[in-house]
Coordinates of N, CA and C in Angstrom, one line a residue:
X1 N 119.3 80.5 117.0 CA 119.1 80.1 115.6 C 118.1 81.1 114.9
X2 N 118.2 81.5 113.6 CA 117.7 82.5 112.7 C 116.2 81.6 112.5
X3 N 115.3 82.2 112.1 CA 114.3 81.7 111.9 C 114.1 81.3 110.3
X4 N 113.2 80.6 109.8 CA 113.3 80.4 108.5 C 112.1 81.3 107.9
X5 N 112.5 81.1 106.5 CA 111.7 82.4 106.0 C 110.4 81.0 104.9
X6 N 109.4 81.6 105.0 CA 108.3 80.9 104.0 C 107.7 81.8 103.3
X7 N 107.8 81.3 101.6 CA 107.5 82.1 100.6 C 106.0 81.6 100.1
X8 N 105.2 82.0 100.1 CA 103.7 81.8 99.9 C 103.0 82.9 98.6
X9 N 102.6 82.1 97.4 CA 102.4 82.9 96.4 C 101.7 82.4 95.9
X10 N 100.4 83.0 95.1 CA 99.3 82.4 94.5 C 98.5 83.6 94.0
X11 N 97.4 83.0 93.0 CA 96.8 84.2 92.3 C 95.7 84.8 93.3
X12 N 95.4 86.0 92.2 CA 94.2 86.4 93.3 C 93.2 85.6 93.0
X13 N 92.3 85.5 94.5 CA 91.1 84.4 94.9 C 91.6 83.1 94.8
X14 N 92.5 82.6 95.0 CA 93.2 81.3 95.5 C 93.0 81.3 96.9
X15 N 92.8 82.5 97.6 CA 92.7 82.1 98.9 C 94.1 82.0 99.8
X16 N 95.2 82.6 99.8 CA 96.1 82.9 100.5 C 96.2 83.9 101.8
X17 N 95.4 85.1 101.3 CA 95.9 85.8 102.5 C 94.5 84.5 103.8
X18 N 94.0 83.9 103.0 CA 92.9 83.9 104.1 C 93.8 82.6 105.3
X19 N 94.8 81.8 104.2 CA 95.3 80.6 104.7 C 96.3 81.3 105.9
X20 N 97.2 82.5 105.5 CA 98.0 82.9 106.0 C 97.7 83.7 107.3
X21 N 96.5 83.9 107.5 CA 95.7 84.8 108.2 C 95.7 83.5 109.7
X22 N 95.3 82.2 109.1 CA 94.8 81.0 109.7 C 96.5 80.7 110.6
X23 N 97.4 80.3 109.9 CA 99.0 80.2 109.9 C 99.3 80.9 111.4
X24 N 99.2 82.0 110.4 CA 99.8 83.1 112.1 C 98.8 83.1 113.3
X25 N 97.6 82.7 113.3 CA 96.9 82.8 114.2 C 97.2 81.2 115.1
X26 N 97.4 80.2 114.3 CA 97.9 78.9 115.0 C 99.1 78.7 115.5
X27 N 100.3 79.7 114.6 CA 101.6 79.1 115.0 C 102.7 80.9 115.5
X28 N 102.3 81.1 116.9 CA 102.7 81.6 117.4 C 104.2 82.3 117.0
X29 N 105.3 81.5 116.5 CA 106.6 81.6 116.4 C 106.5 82.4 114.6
X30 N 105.7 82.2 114.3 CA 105.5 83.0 112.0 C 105.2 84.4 112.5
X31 N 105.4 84.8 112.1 CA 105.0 86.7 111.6 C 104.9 86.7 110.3
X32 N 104.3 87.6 109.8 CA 103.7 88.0 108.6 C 104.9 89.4 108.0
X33 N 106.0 89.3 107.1 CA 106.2 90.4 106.5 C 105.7 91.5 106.1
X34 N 105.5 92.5 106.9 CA 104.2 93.6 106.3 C 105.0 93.9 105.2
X35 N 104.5 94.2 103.9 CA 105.1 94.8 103.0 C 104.5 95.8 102.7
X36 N 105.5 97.0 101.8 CA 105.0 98.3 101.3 C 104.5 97.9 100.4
X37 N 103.6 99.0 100.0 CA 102.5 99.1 98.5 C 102.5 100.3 98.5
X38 N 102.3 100.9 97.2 CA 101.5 102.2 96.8 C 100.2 102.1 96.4
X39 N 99.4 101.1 96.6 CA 98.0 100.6 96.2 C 97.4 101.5 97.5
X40 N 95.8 101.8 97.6 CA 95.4 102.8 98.3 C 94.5 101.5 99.5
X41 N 94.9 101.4 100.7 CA 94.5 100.5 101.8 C 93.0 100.2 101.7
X42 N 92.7 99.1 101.5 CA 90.9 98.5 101.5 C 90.2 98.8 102.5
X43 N 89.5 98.7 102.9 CA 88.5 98.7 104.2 C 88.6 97.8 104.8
X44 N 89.1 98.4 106.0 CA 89.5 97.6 107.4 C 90.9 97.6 107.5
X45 N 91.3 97.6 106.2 CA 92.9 97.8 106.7 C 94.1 98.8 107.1
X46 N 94.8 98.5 108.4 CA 96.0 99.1 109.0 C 97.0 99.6 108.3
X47 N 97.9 100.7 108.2 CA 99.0 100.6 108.0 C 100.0 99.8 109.2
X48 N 101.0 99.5 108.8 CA 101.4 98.6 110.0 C 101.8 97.7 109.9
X49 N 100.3 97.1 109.9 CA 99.4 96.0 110.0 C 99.5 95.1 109.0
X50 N 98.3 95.6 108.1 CA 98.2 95.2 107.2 C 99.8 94.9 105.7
X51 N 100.1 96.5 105.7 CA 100.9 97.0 104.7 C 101.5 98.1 105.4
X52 N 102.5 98.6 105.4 CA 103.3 99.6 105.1 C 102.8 100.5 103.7
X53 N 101.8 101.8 103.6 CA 101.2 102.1 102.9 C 102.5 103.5 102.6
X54 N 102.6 103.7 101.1 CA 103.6 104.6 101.2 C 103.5 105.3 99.2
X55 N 104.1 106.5 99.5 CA 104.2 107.0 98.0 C 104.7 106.7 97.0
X56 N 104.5 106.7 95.8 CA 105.5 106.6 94.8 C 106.8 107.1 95.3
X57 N 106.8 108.2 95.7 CA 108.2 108.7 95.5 C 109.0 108.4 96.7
X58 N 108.0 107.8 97.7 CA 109.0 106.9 99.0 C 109.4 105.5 98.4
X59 N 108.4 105.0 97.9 CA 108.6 103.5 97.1 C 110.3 103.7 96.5
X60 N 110.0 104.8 95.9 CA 111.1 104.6 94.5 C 112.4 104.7 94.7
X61 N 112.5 105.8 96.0 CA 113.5 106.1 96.6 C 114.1 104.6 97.3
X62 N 113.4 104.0 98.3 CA 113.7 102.7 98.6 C 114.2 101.9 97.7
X63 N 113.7 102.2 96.5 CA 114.5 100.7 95.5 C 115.6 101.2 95.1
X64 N 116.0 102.4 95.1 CA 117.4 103.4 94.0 C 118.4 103.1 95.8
X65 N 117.7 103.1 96.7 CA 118.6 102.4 97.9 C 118.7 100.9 98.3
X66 N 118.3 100.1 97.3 CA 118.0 98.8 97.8 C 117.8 98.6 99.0
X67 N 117.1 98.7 99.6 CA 116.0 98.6 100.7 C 115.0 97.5 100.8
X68 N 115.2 97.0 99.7 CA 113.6 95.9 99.5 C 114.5 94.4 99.1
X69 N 114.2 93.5 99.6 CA 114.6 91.9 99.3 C 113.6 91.5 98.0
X70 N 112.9 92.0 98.0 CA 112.2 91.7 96.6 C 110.9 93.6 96.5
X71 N 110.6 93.5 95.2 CA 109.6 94.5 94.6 C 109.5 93.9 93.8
X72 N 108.0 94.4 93.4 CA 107.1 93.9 92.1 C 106.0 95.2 91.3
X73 N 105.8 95.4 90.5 CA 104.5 96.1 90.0 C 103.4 95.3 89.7
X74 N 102.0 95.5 90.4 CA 100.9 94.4 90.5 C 100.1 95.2 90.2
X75 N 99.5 95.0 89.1 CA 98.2 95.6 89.2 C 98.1 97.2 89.6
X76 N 99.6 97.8 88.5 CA 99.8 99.1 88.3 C 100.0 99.5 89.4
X77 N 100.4 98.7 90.7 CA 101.1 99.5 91.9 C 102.0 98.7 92.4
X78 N 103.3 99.3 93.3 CA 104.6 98.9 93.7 C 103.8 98.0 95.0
X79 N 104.7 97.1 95.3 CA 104.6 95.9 96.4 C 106.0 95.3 96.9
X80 N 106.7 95.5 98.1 CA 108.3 95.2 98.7 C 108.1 95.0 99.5
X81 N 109.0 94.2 100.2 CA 109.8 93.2 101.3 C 110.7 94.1 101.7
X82 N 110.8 95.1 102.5 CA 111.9 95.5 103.1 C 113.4 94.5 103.6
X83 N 114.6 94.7 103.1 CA 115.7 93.7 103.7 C 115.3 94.2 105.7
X84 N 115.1 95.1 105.8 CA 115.2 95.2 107.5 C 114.0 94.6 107.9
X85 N 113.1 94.7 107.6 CA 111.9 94.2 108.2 C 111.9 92.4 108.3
X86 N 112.7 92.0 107.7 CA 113.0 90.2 107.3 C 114.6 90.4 108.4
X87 N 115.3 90.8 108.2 CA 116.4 90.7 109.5 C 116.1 90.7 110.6
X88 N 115.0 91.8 110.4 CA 114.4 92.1 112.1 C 113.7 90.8 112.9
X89 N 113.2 90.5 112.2 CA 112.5 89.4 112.1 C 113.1 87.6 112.3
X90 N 113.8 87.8 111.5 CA 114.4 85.9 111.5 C 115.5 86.8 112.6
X91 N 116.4 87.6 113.0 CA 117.4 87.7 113.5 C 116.8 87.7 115.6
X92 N 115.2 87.2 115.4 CA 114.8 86.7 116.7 C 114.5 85.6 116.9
X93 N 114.6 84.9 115.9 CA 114.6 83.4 116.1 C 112.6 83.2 115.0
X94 N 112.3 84.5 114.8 CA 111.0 84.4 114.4 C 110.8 83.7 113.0
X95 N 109.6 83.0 112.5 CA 109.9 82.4 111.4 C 109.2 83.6 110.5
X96 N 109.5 84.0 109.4 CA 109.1 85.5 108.6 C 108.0 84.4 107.3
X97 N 107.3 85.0 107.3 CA 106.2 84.5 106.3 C 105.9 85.3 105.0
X98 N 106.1 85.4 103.8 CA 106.1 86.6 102.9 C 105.1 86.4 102.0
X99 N 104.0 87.0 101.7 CA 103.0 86.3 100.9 C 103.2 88.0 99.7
X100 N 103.6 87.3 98.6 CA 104.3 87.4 97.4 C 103.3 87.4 96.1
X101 N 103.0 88.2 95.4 CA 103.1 87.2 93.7 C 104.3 86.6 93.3
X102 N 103.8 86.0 92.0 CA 105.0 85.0 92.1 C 106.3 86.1 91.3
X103 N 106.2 87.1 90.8 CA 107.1 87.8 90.7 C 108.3 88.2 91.6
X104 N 107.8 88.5 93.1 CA 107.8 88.3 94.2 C 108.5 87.2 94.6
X105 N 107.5 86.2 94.2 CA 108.5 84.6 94.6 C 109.7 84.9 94.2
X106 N 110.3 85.0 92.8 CA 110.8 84.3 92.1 C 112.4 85.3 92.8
X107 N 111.9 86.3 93.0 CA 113.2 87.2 93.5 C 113.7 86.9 94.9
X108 N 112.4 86.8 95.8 CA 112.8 86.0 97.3 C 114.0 84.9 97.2
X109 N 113.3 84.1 96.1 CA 113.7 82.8 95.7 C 115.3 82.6 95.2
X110 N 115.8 83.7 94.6 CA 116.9 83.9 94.0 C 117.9 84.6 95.3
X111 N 117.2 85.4 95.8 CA 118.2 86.1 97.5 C 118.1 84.9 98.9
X112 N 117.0 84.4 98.7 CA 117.2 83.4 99.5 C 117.0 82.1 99.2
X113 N 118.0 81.3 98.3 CA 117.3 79.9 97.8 C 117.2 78.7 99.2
X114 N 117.1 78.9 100.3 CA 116.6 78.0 101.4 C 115.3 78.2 101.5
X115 N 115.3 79.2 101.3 CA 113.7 79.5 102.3 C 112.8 78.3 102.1
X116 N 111.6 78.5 102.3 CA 110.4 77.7 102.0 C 109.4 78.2 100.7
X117 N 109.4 77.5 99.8 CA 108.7 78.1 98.7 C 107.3 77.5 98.4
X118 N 105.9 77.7 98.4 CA 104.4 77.7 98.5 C 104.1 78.1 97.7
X119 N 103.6 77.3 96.5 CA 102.3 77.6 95.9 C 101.2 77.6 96.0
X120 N 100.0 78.4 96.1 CA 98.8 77.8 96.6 C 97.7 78.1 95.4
X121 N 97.3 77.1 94.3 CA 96.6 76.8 93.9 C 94.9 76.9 94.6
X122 N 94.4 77.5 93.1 CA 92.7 77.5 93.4 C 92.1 76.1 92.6
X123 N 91.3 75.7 92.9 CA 90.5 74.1 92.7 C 90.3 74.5 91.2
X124 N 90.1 75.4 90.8 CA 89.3 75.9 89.6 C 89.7 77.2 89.1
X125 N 89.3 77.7 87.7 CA 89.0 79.3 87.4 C 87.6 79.6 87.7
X126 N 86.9 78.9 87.4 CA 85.5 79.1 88.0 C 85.3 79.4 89.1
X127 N 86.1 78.9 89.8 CA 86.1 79.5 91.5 C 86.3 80.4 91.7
X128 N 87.6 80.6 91.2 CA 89.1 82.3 90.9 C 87.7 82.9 91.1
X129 N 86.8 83.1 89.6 CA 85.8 84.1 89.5 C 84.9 84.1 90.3
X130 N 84.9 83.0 90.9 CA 83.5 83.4 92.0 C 83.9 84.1 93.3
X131 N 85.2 83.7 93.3 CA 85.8 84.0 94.9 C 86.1 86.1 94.5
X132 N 86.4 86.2 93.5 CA 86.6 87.5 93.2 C 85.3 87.9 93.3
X133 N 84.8 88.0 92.3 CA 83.1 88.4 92.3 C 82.8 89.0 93.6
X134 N 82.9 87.7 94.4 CA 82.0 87.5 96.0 C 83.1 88.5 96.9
X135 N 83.8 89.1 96.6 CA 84.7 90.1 97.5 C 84.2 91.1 97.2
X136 N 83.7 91.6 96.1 CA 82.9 92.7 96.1 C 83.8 94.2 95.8
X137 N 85.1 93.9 95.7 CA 86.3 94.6 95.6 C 86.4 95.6 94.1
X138 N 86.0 94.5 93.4 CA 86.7 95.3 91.9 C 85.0 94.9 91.2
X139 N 85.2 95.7 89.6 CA 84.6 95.9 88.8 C 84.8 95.1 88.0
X140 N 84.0 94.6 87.0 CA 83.8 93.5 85.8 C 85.0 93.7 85.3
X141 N 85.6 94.8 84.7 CA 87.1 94.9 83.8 C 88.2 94.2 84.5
X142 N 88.1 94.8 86.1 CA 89.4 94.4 86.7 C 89.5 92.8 87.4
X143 N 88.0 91.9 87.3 CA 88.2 90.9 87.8 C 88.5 90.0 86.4
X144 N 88.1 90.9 85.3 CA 89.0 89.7 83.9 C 90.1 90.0 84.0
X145 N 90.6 91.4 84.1 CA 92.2 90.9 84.2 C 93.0 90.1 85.0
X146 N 92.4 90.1 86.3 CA 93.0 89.7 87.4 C 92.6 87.7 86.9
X147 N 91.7 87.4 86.5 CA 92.0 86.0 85.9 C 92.6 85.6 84.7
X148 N 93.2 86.6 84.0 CA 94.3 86.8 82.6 C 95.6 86.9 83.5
X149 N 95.6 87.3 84.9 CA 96.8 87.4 85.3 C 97.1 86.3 86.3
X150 N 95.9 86.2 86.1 CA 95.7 84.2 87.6 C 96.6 83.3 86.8
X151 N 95.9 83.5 85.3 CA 96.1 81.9 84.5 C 98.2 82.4 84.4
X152 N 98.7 83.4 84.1 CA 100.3 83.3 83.9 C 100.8 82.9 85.3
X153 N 100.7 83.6 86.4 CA 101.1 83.1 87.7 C 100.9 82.1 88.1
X154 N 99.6 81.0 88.0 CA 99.4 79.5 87.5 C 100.3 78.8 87.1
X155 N 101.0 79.7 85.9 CA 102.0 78.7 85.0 C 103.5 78.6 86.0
X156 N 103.4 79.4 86.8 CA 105.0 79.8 87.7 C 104.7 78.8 88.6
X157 N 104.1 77.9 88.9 CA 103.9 77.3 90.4 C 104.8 76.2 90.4
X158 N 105.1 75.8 89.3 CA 106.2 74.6 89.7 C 107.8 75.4 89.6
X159 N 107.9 76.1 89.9 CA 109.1 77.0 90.1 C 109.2 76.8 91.9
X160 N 108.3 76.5 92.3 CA 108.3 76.7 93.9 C 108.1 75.2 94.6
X161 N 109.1 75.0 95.5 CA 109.3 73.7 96.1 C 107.6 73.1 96.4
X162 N 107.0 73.6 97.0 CA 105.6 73.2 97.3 C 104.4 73.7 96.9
X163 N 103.5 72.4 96.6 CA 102.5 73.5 95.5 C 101.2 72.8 96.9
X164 N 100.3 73.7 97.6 CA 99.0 73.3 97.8 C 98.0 73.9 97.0
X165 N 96.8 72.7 97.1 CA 95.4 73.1 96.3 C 94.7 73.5 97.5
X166 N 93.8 74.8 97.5 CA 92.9 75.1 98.3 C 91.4 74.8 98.0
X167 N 91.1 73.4 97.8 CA 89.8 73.1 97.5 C 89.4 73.1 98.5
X168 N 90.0 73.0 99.6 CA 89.3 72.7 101.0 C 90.5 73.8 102.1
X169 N 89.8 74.5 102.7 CA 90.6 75.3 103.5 C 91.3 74.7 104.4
X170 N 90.5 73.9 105.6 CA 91.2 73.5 106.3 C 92.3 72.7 106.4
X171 N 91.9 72.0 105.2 CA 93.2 70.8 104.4 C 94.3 71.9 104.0
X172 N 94.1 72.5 103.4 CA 95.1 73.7 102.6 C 95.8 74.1 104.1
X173 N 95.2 75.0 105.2 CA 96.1 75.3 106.2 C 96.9 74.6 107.0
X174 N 96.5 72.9 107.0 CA 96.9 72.0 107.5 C 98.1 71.3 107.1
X175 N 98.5 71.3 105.6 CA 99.2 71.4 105.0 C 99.9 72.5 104.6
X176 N 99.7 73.6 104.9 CA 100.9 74.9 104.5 C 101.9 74.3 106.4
X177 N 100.8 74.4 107.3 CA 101.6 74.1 108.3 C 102.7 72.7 108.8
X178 N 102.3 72.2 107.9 CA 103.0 70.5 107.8 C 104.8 71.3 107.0
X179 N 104.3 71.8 106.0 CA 105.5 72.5 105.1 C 106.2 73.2 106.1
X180 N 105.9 74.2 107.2 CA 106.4 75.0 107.9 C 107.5 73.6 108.9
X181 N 106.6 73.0 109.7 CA 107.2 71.9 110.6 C 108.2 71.4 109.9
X182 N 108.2 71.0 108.8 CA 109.4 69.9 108.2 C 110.6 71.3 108.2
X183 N 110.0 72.3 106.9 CA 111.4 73.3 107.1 C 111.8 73.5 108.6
X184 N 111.3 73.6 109.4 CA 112.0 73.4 110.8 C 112.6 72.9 111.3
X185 N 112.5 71.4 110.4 CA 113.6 70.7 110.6 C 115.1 70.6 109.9
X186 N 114.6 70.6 108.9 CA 115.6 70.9 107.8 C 116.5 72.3 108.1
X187 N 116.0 73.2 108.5 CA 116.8 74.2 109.3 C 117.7 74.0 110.1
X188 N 117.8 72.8 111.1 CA 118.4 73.1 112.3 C 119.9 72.6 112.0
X189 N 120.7 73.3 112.7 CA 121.9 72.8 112.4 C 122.8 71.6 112.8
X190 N 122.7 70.4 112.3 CA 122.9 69.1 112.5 C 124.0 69.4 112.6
X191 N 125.1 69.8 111.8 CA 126.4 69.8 111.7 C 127.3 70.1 113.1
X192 N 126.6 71.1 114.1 CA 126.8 71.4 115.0 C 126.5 70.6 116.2
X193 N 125.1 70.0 115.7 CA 124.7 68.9 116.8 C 125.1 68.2 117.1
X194 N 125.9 67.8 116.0 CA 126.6 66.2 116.2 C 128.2 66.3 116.4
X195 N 128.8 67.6 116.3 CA 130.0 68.3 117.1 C 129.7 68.2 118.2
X196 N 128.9 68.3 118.2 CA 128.6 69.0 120.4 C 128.2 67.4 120.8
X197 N 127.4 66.6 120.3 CA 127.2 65.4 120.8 C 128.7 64.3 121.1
X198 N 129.6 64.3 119.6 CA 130.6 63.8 119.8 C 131.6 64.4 120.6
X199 N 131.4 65.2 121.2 CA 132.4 66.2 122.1 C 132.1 66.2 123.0
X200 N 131.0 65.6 123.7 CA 130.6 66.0 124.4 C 131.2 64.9 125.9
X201 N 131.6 65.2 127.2 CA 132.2 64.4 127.6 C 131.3 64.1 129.1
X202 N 131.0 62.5 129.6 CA 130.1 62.1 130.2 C 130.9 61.0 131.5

């Protein structure tokens, strides 16, 4: 059986990669889609690993070959889902995890309408801005944008089957993983179960 695919999208400082970080570290059978970017890797981060770090003019070539199950432009740099890297993946039984903007979602969403779809909500904008601030990442200009671009991605969340709030982390991971369990069930193929059950001879 293919594994199922979980779409996870939220603004920045909502707190996603941190949930998804939690996810794969509890549930053995999820993998994390590395996706490409042409954004320049943070401190500490792998290629690999983290991202598939790559050029404009690798990026571009990949999309003029459809190569990518979804791409997006974020924050003036390319971001994709390779289709092989998601085959490779569910075609072991693994469940693929894709943490997306919702631009992102919304194309997953359209190539794969089974999957699992995650919103994750911040308690607040006040937060949004503190949780940015406190990363230490960007500059005053780029953390207003990035909350001018929180509040429209905000508005996309009920596009996506499941919306969690991250006011409380552990609640938030506890519940993205509740979401995972049920699609695992909803996955399985009953149709077949109950052929083999009623066929089955005793």
């Amino acid at each position: 059986m293919k594994g199922i695919l979980v779409i996870i999208s939220a603004p920045s400082g909502a707190g996603k990669s941190t949930i998804i970080r939690q996810i794969l570290g509890n549930d053995s059978n999820c993998r994390f889609a590395i996706s490409h970017t042409t954004r320049q890797p943070r401190a500490g981060e792998k290629d690999g690993v983290d991202y598939y770090f790559v050029g404009r003019d690798e990026f571009q070539s990949m999309v003029a070959n459809d190569r990518f199950a979804e791409w997006a432009v974020v924050h003036s740099n390319f971001y994709g889902t390779s289709l092989a890297e998601v085959e490779r993946l569910s075609s072991q039984g693994i469940d693929v995890v894709f943490e997306v903007d919702y631009q992102g979602g919304r194309a997953l969403m359209r190539r794969f309408p089974d999957a699992a779809s995650i919103f994750v909500l911040p308690p607040s904008m006040a937060e949004v801005k503190r949780r940015l601030t406190d990363r230490g990442t960007d500059d005053a200009e780029t953390i207003e944008m990035r909350l001018q671009n929180a509040r429209i991605e905000i508005a996309t969340a009920g596009e996506y089957r499941y919306i969690v709030v991250n006011d409380d982390l552990d609640r938030a991971v506890s519940q993205v993983g509740d979401v995972i369990r049920v699609e695992r069930l909803r996955s399985i193929n009953r149709a077949a179960m109950i052929r083999d059950l009623v066929a089955e001879k005793v």
